[in-house]
Every structure is written in structure tokens, then in C-alpha cells.
GROMACS .gro file of C-alpha atoms in nm:
model
  172
    1MET     CA    1   1.733  -1.910   1.127
    2GLY     CA    2   1.995  -1.709   1.331
    3LYS     CA    3   2.102  -1.780   1.676
    4ASP     CA    4   1.867  -1.498   1.799
    5GLY     CA    5   1.563  -1.682   1.660
    6CYS     CA    6   1.516  -1.422   1.376
    7LYS     CA    7   1.512  -1.496   1.013
    8LYS     CA    8   1.523  -1.235   0.741
    9ALA     CA    9   1.311  -1.357   0.448
   10HIS     CA   10   1.424  -1.267   0.103
   11ARG     CA   11   1.243  -1.007  -0.107
   12GLY     CA   12   0.949  -1.129  -0.284
   13LYS     CA   13   0.968  -1.222  -0.652
   14ARG     CA   14   0.770  -0.920  -0.763
   15GLN     CA   15   0.890  -0.564  -0.728
   16ALA     CA   16   0.614  -0.309  -0.659
   17GLY     CA   17   0.585   0.044  -0.532
   18ARG     CA   18   0.576   0.158  -0.168
   19ALA     CA   19   0.193   0.182  -0.198
   20MET     CA   20   0.160  -0.175  -0.077
   21ARG     CA   21   0.511  -0.331  -0.094
   22GLY     CA   22   0.848  -0.225   0.039
   23TYR     CA   23   0.726  -0.228   0.400
   24GLU     CA   24   0.935  -0.395   0.664
   25ILE     CA   25   0.730  -0.644   0.852
   26LEU     CA   26   0.820  -0.845   1.161
   27LEU     CA   27   0.627  -1.160   1.206
   28VAL     CA   28   0.634  -1.311   1.555
   29ASP     CA   29   0.503  -1.651   1.665
   30ASP     CA   30   0.642  -1.948   1.853
   31ASP     CA   31   0.468  -2.193   1.617
   32PRO     CA   32   0.716  -2.264   1.338
   33ASP     CA   33   0.425  -2.377   1.102
   34ILE     CA   34   0.247  -2.047   1.134
   35LEU     CA   35   0.576  -1.858   1.078
   36THR     CA   36   0.642  -2.064   0.767
   37VAL     CA   37   0.301  -2.034   0.607
   38ILE     CA   38   0.245  -1.666   0.671
   39ALA     CA   39   0.601  -1.565   0.587
   40SER     CA   40   0.586  -1.753   0.262
   41ALA     CA   41   0.257  -1.604   0.170
   42PHE     CA   42   0.384  -1.252   0.248
   43ASP     CA   43   0.701  -1.333   0.053
   44ASP     CA   44   0.482  -1.443  -0.243
   45LYS     CA   45   0.312  -1.109  -0.238
   46GLY     CA   46   0.635  -0.917  -0.249
   47TYR     CA   47   0.654  -0.803   0.120
   48GLN     CA   48   0.986  -0.790   0.309
   49VAL     CA   49   0.937  -1.014   0.624
   50THR     CA   50   1.159  -1.086   0.913
   51THR     CA   51   1.041  -1.374   1.139
   52ALA     CA   52   1.098  -1.424   1.513
   53SER     CA   53   1.016  -1.740   1.685
   54SER     CA   54   1.002  -1.589   2.031
   55GLY     CA   55   0.915  -1.258   2.207
   56GLU     CA   56   1.273  -1.226   2.314
   57ALA     CA   57   1.396  -1.259   1.947
   58ALA     CA   58   1.142  -1.003   1.844
   59ILE     CA   59   1.243  -0.747   2.082
   60GLU     CA   60   1.603  -0.797   1.991
   61SER     CA   61   1.517  -0.753   1.624
   62LEU     CA   62   1.301  -0.433   1.703
   63SER     CA   63   1.598  -0.283   1.891
   64ILE     CA   64   1.827  -0.332   1.585
   65ASN     CA   65   1.577  -0.278   1.283
   66GLY     CA   66   1.287  -0.039   1.216
   67PHE     CA   67   0.963  -0.203   1.122
   68ASP     CA   68   0.652  -0.057   0.969
   69LEU     CA   69   0.426  -0.347   1.076
   70VAL     CA   70   0.454  -0.598   1.358
   71ILE     CA   71   0.228  -0.895   1.352
   72THR     CA   72   0.260  -1.095   1.681
   73ASP     CA   73   0.100  -1.380   1.879
   74ILE     CA   74   0.008  -1.306   2.229
   75ASN     CA   75   0.075  -1.632   2.412
   76MET     CA   76   0.452  -1.718   2.389
   77ALA     CA   77   0.698  -1.852   2.649
   78GLU     CA   78   0.875  -1.598   2.877
   79THR     CA   79   0.813  -1.278   2.665
   80ASP     CA   80   0.464  -1.247   2.535
   81GLY     CA   81   0.303  -1.052   2.260
   82ILE     CA   82   0.197  -0.762   2.490
   83ALA     CA   83   0.569  -0.704   2.578
   84VAL     CA   84   0.656  -0.709   2.198
   85LEU     CA   85   0.371  -0.456   2.136
   86LYS     CA   86   0.498  -0.236   2.427
   87LYS     CA   87   0.857  -0.248   2.297
   88ALA     CA   88   0.751  -0.182   1.939
   89LYS     CA   89   0.544   0.130   2.037
   90GLU     CA   90   0.816   0.255   2.282
   91LEU     CA   91   1.088   0.243   2.018
   92ASN     CA   92   0.858   0.389   1.739
   93PRO     CA   93   0.505   0.503   1.821
   94GLU     CA   94   0.435   0.510   1.444
   95THR     CA   95   0.486   0.131   1.405
   96ILE     CA   96   0.165  -0.046   1.344
   97VAL     CA   97   0.114  -0.360   1.559
   98MET     CA   98  -0.137  -0.624   1.478
   99ILE     CA   99  -0.214  -0.911   1.713
  100LEU     CA  100  -0.278  -1.245   1.550
  101THR     CA  101  -0.367  -1.501   1.817
  102GLY     CA  102  -0.571  -1.803   1.904
  103ASN     CA  103  -0.649  -1.648   2.246
  104ARG     CA  104  -1.011  -1.556   2.237
  105ASP     CA  105  -1.015  -1.406   2.587
  106VAL     CA  106  -1.185  -1.059   2.571
  107ASN     CA  107  -0.975  -0.926   2.862
  108VAL     CA  108  -0.649  -1.015   2.669
  109ALA     CA  109  -0.794  -0.828   2.364
  110MET     CA  110  -0.880  -0.525   2.564
  111ASP     CA  111  -0.530  -0.525   2.722
  112ALA     CA  112  -0.375  -0.537   2.389
  113LEU     CA  113  -0.585  -0.243   2.257
  114ARG     CA  114  -0.515  -0.053   2.574
  115HIS     CA  115  -0.150  -0.089   2.510
  116GLY     CA  116  -0.181   0.050   2.157
  117ALA     CA  117  -0.250  -0.256   1.931
  118ASP     CA  118  -0.377  -0.122   1.595
  119ASP     CA  119  -0.557  -0.439   1.502
  120TYR     CA  120  -0.654  -0.779   1.652
  121MET     CA  121  -0.725  -1.100   1.468
  122PHE     CA  122  -0.791  -1.451   1.575
  123LYS     CA  123  -0.618  -1.763   1.445
  124PRO     CA  124  -0.699  -1.956   1.245
  125CYS     CA  125  -0.779  -1.700   0.983
  126LYS     CA  126  -0.823  -1.690   0.604
  127LEU     CA  127  -0.531  -1.548   0.418
  128ALA     CA  128  -0.772  -1.316   0.222
  129GLU     CA  129  -0.887  -1.158   0.553
  130LEU     CA  130  -0.522  -1.118   0.675
  131TRP     CA  131  -0.437  -0.943   0.345
  132GLN     CA  132  -0.731  -0.700   0.390
  133ARG     CA  133  -0.640  -0.624   0.744
  134VAL     CA  134  -0.268  -0.578   0.660
  135ALA     CA  135  -0.366  -0.357   0.368
  136ASN     CA  136  -0.594  -0.148   0.614
  137CYS     CA  137  -0.303  -0.124   0.864
  138LEU     CA  138  -0.052  -0.006   0.602
  139GLU     CA  139  -0.302   0.241   0.461
  140ARG     CA  140  -0.344   0.375   0.814
  141LEU     CA  141   0.034   0.398   0.841
  142GLU     CA  142   0.050   0.599   0.514
  143LEU     CA  143  -0.228   0.828   0.649
  144LYS     CA  144  -0.028   0.891   0.962
  145ARG     CA  145   0.273   0.963   0.763
  146ARG     CA  146   0.101   1.177   0.508
  147TYR     CA  147  -0.090   1.392   0.766
  148ALA     CA  148   0.178   1.420   1.028
  149ARG     CA  149   0.245   1.787   1.088
  150PRO     CA  150   0.448   1.959   1.351
  151GLU     CA  151   0.191   2.233   1.385
  152SER     CA  152   0.024   2.169   1.723
  153HIS     CA  153  -0.301   2.334   1.630
  154LEU     CA  154  -0.364   2.065   1.366
  155HIS     CA  155  -0.320   1.783   1.615
  156PRO     CA  156  -0.681   1.762   1.716
  157LEU     CA  157  -0.793   1.762   1.355
  158TYR     CA  158  -0.530   1.508   1.258
  159GLU     CA  159  -0.656   1.270   1.534
  160GLN     CA  160  -1.007   1.308   1.415
  161LEU     CA  161  -0.901   1.245   1.068
  162LEU     CA  162  -0.722   0.922   1.166
  163ASN     CA  163  -1.024   0.805   1.368
  164ILE     CA  164  -1.252   0.870   1.077
  165GLU     CA  165  -1.023   0.690   0.834
  166ALA     CA  166  -0.975   0.395   1.073
  167TRP     CA  167  -1.351   0.365   1.103
  168ARG     CA  168  -1.392   0.380   0.725
  169LEU     CA  169  -1.126   0.109   0.680
  170ASN     CA  170  -1.279  -0.119   0.919
  171GLU     CA  171  -1.627  -0.076   0.754
  172ARG     CA  172  -1.498  -0.222   0.428
   0.00000   0.00000   0.00000
């Protein structure tokens, strides 16, 4: 772990195409056990993971590196997950942000969604469910990238397509 609270996990043992692997993922949690277990599981699946043990470290890492997916806890000392979410979206609105938290307060969930969270999961969770949600988030990212067009007249159709695809993914 570096002095900034961030750790770059090595590449997974398997090499795979961009379809599911090769994404840059930032995992943020102040619980070292959560970081270790989830980062190790991601690594085993071949994902490239950077971990941050605080919101401050996450924001620093976001400012230096680009991430495709940010998975963050909400309740952390000083800088919380909402601040991480806001910074990630400010730096790159295309970044997918998933909240993974033990906080079951509906108002907190609504606040996160209002600020642009793409998904919201409660801890503890089963790894199989986490993988499915991560796969859905990354598929949504690919759809955004695939259908992004500078033509402004396509924008409303693009938004409708994304909403339909997000609904379809969540119905799985």
C-alpha cells in the first residue's frame, strides 16, 4: 500500500479480451478485509484493480488515473462515498460508479442515485451477485461507448436506448 492509501493490484492470471476484462476498476472501502477479499476475487477473474482505503485516497487516484468502474462504500471517515462519486463523475461522466455499502438508509441510496450512481448494492453480498452487477455495469459502459455519437439529433434516441438497455440488464 502506498503512502496515499492506494494499492495497484497486479493483473489477473488470465488474459482475456476487453469484453469483460481489461477494465480499470477502483475499489474504495475503509475496511481492509473488504478490500482484500473483493480485490483478490477481482484479480482471480482477471480484472485490473486499484484499491483505496479512504475517500481521500480514492479522489487522489481518480485525479491521476482514469477508471472505467468505481466501486465505493458510502460511510468512510472525512471523505465519504458520495464525494468519491461526485469527483468520479466530474472528472469523467462516462465512468460507471457502483455503491457497495452496509448503509441501508433509503435516503442515502436516493442521494447516491441523484448524484449519478449507476448501481447500488448492500453489504454483505454474494460474489456471484456482485459479478452479475459488475458485468451489467460494464455492459452499460460498452453501450454508452458504442452508441455515443456527436450528432445532437440522436441524443434523445441514445438516452432512450440506454434506459431500455439498463432496464433489460436489471431484469436479468
